[in-house]
CSV table of C-alpha atoms in Angstrom, one decimal:
chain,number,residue,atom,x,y,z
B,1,UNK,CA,-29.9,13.9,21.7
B,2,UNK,CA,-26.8,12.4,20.1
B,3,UNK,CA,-27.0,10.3,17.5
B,4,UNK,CA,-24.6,7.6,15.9
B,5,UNK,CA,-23.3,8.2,12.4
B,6,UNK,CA,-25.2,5.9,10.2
B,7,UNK,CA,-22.3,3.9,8.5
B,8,UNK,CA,-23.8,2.0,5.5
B,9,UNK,CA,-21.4,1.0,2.3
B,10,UNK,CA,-18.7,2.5,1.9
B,11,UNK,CA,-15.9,0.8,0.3
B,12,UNK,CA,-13.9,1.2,-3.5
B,13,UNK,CA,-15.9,-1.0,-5.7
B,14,UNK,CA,-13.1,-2.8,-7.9
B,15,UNK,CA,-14.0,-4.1,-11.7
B,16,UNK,CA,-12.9,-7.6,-12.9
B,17,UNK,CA,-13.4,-7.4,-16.6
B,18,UNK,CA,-13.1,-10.6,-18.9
B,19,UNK,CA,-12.9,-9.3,-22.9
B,20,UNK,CA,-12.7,-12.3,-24.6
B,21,UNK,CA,-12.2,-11.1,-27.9
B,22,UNK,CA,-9.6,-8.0,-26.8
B,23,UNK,CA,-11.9,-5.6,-28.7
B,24,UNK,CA,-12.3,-3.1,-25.9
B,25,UNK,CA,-16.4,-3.2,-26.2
B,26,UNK,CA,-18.1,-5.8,-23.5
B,27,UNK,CA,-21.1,-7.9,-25.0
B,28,UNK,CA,-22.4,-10.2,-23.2
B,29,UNK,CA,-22.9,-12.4,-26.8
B,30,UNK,CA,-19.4,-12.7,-27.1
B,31,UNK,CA,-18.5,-14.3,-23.9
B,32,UNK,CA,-17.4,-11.0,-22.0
B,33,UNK,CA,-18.4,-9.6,-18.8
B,34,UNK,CA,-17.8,-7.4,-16.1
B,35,UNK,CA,-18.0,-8.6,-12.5
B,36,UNK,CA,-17.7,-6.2,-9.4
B,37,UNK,CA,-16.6,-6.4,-5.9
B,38,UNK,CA,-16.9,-4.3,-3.0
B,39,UNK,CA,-16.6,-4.0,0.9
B,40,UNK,CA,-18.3,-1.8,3.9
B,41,UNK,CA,-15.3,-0.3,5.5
B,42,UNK,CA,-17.6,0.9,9.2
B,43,UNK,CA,-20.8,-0.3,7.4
B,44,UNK,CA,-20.2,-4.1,8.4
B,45,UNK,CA,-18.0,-7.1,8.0
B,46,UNK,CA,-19.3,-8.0,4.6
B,47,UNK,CA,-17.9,-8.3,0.3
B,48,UNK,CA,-20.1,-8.3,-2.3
B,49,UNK,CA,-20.4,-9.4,-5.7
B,50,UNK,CA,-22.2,-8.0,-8.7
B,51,UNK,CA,-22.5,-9.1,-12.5
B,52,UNK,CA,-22.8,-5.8,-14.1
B,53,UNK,CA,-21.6,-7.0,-17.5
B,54,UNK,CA,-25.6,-5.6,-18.4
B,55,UNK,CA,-25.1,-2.0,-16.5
B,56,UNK,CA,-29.0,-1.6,-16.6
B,57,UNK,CA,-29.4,-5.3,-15.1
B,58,UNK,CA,-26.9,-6.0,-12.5
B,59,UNK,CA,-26.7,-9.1,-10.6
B,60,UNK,CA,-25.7,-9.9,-7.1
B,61,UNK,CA,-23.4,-13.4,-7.5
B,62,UNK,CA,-22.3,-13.7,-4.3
B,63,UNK,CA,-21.7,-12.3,-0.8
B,64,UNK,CA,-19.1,-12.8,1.8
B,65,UNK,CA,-19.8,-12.4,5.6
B,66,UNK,CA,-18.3,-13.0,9.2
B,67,UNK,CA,-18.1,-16.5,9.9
B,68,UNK,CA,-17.7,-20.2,8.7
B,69,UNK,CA,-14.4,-19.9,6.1
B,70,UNK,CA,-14.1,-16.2,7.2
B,71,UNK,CA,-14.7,-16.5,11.0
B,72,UNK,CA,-11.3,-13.7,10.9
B,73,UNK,CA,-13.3,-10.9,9.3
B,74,UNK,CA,-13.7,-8.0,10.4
B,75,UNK,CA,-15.1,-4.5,9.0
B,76,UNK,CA,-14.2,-4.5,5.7
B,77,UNK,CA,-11.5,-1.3,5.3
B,78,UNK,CA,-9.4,-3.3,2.8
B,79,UNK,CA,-10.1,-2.8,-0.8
B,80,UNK,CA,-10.6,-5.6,-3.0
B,81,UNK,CA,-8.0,-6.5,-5.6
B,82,UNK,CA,-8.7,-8.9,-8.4
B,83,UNK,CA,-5.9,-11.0,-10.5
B,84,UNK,CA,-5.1,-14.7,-12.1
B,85,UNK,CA,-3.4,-17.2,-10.1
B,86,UNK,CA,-1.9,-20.7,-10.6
B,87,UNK,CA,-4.2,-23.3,-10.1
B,88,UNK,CA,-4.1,-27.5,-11.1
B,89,UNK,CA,-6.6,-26.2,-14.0
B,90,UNK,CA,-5.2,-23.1,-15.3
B,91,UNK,CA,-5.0,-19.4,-14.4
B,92,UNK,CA,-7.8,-18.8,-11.8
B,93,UNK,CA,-9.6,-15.4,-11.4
B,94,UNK,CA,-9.8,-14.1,-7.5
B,95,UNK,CA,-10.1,-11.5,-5.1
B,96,UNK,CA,-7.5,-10.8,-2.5
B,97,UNK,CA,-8.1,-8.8,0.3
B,98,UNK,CA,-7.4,-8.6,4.4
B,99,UNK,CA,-8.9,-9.1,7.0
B,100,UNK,CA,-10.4,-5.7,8.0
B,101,UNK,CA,-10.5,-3.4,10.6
B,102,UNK,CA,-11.0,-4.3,14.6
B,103,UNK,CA,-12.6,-1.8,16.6
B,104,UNK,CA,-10.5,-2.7,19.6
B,105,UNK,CA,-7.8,-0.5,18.1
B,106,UNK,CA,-10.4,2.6,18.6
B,107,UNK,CA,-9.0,2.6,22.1
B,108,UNK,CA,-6.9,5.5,22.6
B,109,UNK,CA,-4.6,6.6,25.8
B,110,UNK,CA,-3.3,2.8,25.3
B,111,UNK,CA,-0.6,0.7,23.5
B,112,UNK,CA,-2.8,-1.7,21.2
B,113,UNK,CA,-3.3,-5.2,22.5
B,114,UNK,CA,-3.9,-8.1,20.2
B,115,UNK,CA,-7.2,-8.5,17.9
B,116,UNK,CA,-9.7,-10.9,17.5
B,117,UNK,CA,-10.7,-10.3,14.7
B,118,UNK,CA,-9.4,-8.8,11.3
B,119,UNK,CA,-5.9,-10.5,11.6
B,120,UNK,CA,-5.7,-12.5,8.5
B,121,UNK,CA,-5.8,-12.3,4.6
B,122,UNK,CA,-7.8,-13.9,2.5
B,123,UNK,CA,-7.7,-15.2,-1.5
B,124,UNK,CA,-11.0,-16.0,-2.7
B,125,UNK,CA,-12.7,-17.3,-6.2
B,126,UNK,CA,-13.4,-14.3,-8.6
B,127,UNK,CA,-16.6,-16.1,-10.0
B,128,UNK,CA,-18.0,-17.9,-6.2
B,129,UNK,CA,-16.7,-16.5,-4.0
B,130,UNK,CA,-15.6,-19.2,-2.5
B,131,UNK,CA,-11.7,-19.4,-0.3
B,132,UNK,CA,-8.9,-20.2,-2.1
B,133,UNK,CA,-6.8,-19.8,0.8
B,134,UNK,CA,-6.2,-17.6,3.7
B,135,UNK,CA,-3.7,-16.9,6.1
B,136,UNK,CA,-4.7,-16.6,9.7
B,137,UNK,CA,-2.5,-16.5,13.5
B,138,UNK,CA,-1.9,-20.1,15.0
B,139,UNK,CA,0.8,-22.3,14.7
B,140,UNK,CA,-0.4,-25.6,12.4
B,141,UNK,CA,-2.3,-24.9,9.5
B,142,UNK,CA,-2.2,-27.0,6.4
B,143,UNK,CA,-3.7,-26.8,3.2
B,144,UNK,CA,-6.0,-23.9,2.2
B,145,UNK,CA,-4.9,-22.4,5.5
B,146,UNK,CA,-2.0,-21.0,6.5
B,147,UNK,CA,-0.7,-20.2,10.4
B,148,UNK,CA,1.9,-17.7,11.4
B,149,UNK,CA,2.0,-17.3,15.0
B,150,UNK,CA,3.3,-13.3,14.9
B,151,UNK,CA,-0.5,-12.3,13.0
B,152,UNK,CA,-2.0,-10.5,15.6
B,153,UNK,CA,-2.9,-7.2,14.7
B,154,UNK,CA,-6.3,-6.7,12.3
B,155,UNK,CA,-4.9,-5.6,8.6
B,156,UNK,CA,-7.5,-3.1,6.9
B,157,UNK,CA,-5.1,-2.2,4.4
B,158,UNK,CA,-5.6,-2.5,0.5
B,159,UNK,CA,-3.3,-5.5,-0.3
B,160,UNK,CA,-0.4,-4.5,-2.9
B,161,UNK,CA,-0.2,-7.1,-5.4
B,162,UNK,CA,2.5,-8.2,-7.6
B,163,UNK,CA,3.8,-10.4,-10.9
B,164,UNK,CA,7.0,-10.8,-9.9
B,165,UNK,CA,8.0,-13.5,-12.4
B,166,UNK,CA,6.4,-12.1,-15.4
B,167,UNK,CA,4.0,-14.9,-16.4
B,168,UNK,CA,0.7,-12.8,-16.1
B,169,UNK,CA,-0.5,-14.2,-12.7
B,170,UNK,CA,-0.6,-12.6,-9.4
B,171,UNK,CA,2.7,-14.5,-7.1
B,172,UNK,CA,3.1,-11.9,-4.2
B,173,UNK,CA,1.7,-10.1,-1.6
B,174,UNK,CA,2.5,-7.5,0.5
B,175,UNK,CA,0.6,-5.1,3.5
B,176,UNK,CA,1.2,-3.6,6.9
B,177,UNK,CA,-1.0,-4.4,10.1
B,178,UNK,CA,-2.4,-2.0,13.1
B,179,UNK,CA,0.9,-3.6,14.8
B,180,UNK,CA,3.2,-2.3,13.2
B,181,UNK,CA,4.2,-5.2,10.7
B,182,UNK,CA,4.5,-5.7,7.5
B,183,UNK,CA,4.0,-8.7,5.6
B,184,UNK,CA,4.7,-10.6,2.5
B,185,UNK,CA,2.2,-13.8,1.3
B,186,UNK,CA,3.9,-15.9,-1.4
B,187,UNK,CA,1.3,-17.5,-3.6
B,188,UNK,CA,3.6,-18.3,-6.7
B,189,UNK,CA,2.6,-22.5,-7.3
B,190,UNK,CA,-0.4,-24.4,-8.4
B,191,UNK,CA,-0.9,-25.8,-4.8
B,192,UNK,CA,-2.3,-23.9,-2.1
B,193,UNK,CA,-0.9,-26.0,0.3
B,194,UNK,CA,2.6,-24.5,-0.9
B,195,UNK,CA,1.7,-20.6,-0.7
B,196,UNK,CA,3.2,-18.9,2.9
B,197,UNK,CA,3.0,-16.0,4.8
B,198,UNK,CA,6.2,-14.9,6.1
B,199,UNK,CA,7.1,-11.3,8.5
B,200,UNK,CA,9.5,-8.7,6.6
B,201,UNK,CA,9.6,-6.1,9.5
B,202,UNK,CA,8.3,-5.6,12.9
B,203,UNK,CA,8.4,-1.8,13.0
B,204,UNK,CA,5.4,-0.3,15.8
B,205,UNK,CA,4.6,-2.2,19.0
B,206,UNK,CA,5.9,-5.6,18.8
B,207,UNK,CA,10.0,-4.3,18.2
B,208,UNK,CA,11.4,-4.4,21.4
B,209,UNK,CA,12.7,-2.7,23.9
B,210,UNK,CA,10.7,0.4,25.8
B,211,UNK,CA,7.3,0.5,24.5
B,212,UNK,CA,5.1,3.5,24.5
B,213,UNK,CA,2.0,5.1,22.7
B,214,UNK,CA,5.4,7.1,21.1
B,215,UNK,CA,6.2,3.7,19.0
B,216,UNK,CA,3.0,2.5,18.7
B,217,UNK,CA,3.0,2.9,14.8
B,218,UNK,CA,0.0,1.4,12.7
B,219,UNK,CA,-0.4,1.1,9.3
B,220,UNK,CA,-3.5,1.6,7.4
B,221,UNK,CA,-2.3,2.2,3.9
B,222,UNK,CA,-1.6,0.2,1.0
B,223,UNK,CA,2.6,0.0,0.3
B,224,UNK,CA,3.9,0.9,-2.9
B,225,UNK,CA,6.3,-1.8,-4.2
B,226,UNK,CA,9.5,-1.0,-6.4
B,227,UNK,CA,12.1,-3.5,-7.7
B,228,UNK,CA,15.5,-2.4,-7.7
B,229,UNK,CA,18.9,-2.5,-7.0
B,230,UNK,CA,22.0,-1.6,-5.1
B,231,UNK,CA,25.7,-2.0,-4.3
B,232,UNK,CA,24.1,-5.2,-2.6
B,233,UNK,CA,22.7,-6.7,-5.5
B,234,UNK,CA,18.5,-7.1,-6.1
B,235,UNK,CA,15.9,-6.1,-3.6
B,236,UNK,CA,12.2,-5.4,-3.9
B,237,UNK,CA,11.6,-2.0,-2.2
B,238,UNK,CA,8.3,-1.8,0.1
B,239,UNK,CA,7.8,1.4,0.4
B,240,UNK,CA,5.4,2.4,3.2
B,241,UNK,CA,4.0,4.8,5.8
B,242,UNK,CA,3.0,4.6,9.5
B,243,UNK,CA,-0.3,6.4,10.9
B,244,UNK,CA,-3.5,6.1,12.7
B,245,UNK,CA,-6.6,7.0,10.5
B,246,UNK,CA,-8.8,6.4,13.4
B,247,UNK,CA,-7.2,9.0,15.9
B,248,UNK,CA,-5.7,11.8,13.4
B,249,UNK,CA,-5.7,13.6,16.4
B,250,UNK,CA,-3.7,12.1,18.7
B,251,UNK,CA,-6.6,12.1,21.3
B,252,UNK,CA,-4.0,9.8,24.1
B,253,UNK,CA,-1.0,10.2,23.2
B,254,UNK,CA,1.0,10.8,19.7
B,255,UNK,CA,3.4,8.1,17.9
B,256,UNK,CA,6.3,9.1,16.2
B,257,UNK,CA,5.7,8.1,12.8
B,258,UNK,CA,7.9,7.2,9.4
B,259,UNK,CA,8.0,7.0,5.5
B,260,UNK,CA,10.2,3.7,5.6
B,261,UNK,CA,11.5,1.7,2.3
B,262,UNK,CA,12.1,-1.9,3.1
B,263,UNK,CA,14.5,-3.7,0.6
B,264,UNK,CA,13.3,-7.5,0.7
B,265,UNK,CA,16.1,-9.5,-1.3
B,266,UNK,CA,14.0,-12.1,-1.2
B,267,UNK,CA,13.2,-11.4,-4.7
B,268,UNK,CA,12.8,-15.0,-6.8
B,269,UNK,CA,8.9,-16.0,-6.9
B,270,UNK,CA,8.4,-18.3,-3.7
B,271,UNK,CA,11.5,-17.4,-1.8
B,272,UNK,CA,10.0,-15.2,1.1
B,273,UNK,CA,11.2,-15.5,4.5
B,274,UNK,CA,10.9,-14.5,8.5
B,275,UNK,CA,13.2,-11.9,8.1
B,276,UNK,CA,11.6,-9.9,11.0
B,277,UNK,CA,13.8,-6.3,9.9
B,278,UNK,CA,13.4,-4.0,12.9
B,279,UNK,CA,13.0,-0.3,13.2
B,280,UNK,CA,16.5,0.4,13.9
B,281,UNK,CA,18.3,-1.6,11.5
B,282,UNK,CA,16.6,0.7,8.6
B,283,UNK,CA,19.5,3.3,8.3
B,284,UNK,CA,18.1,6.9,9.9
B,285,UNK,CA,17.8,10.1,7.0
B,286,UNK,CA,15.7,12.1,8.8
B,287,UNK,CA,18.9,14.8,8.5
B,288,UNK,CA,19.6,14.4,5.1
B,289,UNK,CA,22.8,14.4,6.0
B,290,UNK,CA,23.9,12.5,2.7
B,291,UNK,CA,23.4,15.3,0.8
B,292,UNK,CA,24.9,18.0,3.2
B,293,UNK,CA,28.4,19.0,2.1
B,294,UNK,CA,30.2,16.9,5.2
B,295,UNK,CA,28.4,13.7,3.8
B,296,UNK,CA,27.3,10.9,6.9
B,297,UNK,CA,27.9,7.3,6.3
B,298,UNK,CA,24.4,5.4,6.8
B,299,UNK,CA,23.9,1.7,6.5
B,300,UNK,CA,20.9,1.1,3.9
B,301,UNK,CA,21.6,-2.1,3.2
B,302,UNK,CA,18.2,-3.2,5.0
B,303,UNK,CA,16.5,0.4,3.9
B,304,UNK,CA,16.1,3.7,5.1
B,305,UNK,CA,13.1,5.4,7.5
B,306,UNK,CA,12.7,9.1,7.4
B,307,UNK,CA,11.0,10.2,10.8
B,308,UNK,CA,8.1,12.7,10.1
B,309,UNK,CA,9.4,15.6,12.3
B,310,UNK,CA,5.9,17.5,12.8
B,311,UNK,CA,4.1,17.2,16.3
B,312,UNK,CA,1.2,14.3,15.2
B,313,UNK,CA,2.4,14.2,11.3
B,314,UNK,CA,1.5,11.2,9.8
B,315,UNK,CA,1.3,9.6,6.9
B,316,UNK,CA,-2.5,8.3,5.4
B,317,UNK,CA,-2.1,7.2,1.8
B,318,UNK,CA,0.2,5.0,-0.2
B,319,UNK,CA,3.2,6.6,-1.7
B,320,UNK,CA,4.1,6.6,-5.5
B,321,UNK,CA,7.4,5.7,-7.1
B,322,UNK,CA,8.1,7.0,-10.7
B,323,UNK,CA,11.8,6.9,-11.8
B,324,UNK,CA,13.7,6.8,-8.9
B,325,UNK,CA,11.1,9.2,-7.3
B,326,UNK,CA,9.3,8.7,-4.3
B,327,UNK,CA,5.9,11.2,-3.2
B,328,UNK,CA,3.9,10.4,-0.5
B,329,UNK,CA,1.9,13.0,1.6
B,330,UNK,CA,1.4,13.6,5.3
B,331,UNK,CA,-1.1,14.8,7.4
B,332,UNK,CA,0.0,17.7,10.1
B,333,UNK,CA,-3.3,18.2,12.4
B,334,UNK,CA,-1.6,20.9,14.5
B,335,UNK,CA,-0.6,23.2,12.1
B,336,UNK,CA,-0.9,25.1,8.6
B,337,UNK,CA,-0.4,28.0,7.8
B,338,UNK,CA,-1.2,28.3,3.6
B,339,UNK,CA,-4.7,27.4,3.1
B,340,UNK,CA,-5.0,27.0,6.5
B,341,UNK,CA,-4.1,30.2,8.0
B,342,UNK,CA,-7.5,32.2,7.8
B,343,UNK,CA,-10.4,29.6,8.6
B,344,UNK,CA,-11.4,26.8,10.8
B,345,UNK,CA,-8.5,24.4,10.9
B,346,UNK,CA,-8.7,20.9,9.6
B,347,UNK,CA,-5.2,20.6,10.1
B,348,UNK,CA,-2.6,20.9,6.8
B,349,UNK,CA,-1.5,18.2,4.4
B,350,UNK,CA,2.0,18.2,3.2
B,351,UNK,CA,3.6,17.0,0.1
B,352,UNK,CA,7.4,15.0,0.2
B,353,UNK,CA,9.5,14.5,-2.9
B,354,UNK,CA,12.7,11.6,-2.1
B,355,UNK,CA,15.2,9.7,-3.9
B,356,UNK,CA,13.9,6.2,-3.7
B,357,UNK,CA,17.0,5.0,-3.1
B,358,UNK,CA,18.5,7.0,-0.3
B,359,UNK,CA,15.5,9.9,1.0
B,360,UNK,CA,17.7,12.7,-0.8
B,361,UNK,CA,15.9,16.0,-1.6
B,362,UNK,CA,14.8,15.7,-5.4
B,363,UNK,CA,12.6,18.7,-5.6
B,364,UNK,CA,13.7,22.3,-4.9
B,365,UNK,CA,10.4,23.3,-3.1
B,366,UNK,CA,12.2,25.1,-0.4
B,367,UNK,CA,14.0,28.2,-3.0
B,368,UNK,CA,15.0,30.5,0.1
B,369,UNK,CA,18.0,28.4,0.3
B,370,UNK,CA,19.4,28.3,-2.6
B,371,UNK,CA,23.2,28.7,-3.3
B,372,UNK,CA,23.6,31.7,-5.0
B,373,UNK,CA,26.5,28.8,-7.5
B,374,UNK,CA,24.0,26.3,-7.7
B,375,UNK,CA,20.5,27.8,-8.3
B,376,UNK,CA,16.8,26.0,-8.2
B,377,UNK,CA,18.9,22.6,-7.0
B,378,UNK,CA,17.5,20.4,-4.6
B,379,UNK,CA,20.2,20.3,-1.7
B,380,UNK,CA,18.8,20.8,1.6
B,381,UNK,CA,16.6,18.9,4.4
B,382,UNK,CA,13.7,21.8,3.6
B,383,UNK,CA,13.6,20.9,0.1
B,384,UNK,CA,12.4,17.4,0.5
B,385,UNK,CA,8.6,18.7,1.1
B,386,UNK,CA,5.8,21.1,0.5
B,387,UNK,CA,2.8,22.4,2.4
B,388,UNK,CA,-0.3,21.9,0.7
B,389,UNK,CA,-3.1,24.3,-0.6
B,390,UNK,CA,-5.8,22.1,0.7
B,391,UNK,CA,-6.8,21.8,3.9
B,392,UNK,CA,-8.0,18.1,6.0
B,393,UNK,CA,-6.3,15.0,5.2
B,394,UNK,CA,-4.7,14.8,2.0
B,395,UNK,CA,-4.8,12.0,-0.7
B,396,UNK,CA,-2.3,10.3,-2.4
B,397,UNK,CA,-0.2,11.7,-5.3
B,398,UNK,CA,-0.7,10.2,-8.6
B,399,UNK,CA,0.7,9.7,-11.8
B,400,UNK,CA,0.4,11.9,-14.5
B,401,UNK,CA,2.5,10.0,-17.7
B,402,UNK,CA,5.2,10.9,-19.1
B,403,UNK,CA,7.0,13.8,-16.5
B,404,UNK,CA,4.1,14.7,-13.6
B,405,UNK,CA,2.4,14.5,-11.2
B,406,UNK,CA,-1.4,15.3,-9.8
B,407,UNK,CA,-1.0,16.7,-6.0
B,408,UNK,CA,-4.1,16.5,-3.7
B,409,UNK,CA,-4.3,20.3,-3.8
B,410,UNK,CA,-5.3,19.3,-7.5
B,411,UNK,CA,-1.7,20.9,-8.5
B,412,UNK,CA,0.6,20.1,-11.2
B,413,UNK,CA,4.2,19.2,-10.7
B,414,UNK,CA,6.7,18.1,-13.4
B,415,UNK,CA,9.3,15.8,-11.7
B,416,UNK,CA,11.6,15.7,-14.8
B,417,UNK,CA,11.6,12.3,-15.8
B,418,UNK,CA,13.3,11.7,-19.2
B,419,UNK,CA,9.9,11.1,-21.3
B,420,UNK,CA,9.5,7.6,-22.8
B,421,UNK,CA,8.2,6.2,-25.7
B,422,UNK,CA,6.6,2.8,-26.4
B,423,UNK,CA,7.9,1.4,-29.1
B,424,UNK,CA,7.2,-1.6,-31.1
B,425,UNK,CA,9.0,-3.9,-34.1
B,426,UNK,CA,8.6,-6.5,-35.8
B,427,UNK,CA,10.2,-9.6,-38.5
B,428,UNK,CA,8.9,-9.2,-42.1
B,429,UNK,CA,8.6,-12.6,-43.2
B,430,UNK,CA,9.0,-13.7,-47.1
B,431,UNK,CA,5.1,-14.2,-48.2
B,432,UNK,CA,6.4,-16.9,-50.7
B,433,UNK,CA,7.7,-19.2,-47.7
């Protein structure tokens, strides 16, 4: 007899820690505490709340369920993040996170149609759990609620969050849908009423033109964001990658998927605009022709997409930027043949190395074709990425500080960056004064 698998909690919890005195120990005497947050993923439609400032005595504060303010929620994929934000009194503490998962897109053999559920983001009070604000599809709005007609896909991404200002409080969003889009939620002034939603690309199902389960790209990932500039002037890169957890098979159909890196110019706090950047205005470097010795010309001035050439390959983590860097790993479920070779298959992961700015090779992990003048230099399309010694779907890479990285295969690699220092100064002042 079959049974169902028995989804309970199953989310990232994430810490909101308040140390009022900076001394790095939490007492409760002293003012400080430790609150924590977390969400069900397939378990339900439901955040939590804990005090766990007293680890041997925690409290639940407050919980967060489908309907009333958060009639839009659906299961509960998207990790919590916590942060300040403007508000008439002062920097507020909240938790921002999406508006989770619809099962609808579980349906496979089809194009995705529109959700009911999921397709929003919410901002919410740190201490009551109260909204803040949310965004939500629809075409009025007004105060704590924001429309934007184009939100029709559910979002259970992990929100990326940024302080793009420099004042210490959280001003921008930014995520990708099950649609294909990719948004950016300004939240920058005091009033709600003021904070927007706007669409930066429209890369899977809603771009135009023949539509097939081949460009039916979804993204389930949190993006990595990157400021920096060009020829062009300032951009924020979002760097992101398209693929469907739910159907790492391809069980109806596979999607041609991309590492894409979206340069949103809109970079002053509050300034975020419909922009609506389409697949094919990213400049194509699949080739790597700009590093071949008859160099292409390729228009980046919008960004760059690198098609992942392996039948199914997809990518189901966020990517990771470290000076001028960018990894990000991919799952191939038809093939392997390193760790892979000899047992059951699970499918192979796979590990890319790219110039932020342009997709070149930065790695030498292919050395079988080296030039014999120019030794261990990253120059070829092969170069740019690396099976890994693991086997199932990979994780992400991250950072090991100053010059490496941690791979999922629990390898080392050095990605010589120059090593930095923190240093420090300060004015003596005359005692006597």
């Amino acid at each position: 007899v079959g049974m169902k698998h028995p989804y309970t909690i199953d989310g990232a919890p994430v810490a909101y820690v308040e140390d009022r005195n900076h001394d790095g120990s939490i007492v409760a005497g002293d003012g400080d505490r430790v609150l924590l947050y977390v969400g069900m993923r397939r378990g339900g439609k439901a955040y939590y709340a804990f005090d766990v400032t007293d680890p041997e005595n925690p409290q639940l504060i407050w919980t967060i369920e489908k309907g009333g303010d958060f009639a839009e929620l659906g299961y509960t994929f998207s990790h919590p993040r916590v942060g300040l934000v403007a508000s008439p009194n002062g920097p507020r503490p909240v938790v921002m996170f999406a508006g989770g998962y619809d099962t609808n897109k579980d349906l496979r053999g089809v194009v995705g149609s529109d959700d009911s559920e999921g397709n929003a983001i919410y901002v919410v009070d740190a201490e009551t759990g109260s909204l803040v604000w949310k965004a939500r599809r629809g075409g009025n709005g007004g105060g704590s609620i924001f429309e934007h007609p184009q939100l029709k896909d559910s979002i259970p991404s992990t929100l990326a969050t940024g302080d793009t200002n420099g004042d210490g409080l959280t001003d921008r969003l930014y995520v990708g849908d099950t649609g294909g889009n990719v948004w950016r939620a300004d939240i920058v002034s005091p009033d709600v009423s003021q904070w927007k939603l706007t669409l930066l690309a429209s890369l899977g199902r809603h771009t135009g033109g023949a539509m097939g389960i081949i460009s039916d790209r979804r993204f389930f990932h949190r993006p990595d964001i990157v400021p920096s500039k060009d020829g062009n002037g300032l951009f924020d890169g979002v760097v992101i990658g398209s693929g469907t957890r739910p159907n790492p098979l391809d069980k109806g159909g596979t999607t041609v998927n991309f590492a894409f890196m979206i340069k949103d110019r809109h970079t002053a706090a509050g300034s975020g605009v419909d922009e609506n950047i389409q697949l094919l205005q990213l400049g194509d470097v699949t080739s790597n022709c700009l590093q071949s010795t008859t160099p292409c010309s390729v228009d980046l001035s919008k960004g760059w997409r690198l098609m992942l050439e392996d039948p199914g390959e997809k990518i189901l983590s966020t990517p990771l930027t470290v000076v001028g860097k960018t990894f990000f790993t991919t799952y191939l479920p038809h093939s392997g043949t390193g760790a892979t070779a000899c047992s059951p298959s699970e499918g192979a992961g796979r590990l890319y190395a790219v110039a932020f700015q342009d997709a070149k090779s930065v790695i030498n992990y292919d050395t079988s074709d080296d030039d014999a003048n120019n030794p261990d230099q990253p120059t070829s399309r092969s170069d740019r990425s690396v099976e890994l010694q693991s086997m199932g779907i990979p994780a992400e890479v991250v950072s090991v500080p100053p010059n490496k990285i941690l791979r999922p295969d629990l390898q080392i690699d050095n990605i010589n960056a120059t090593t930095r220092w923190r240093t420090f100064w300060y004015l003596a002042e005359d005692e006597d004064l």
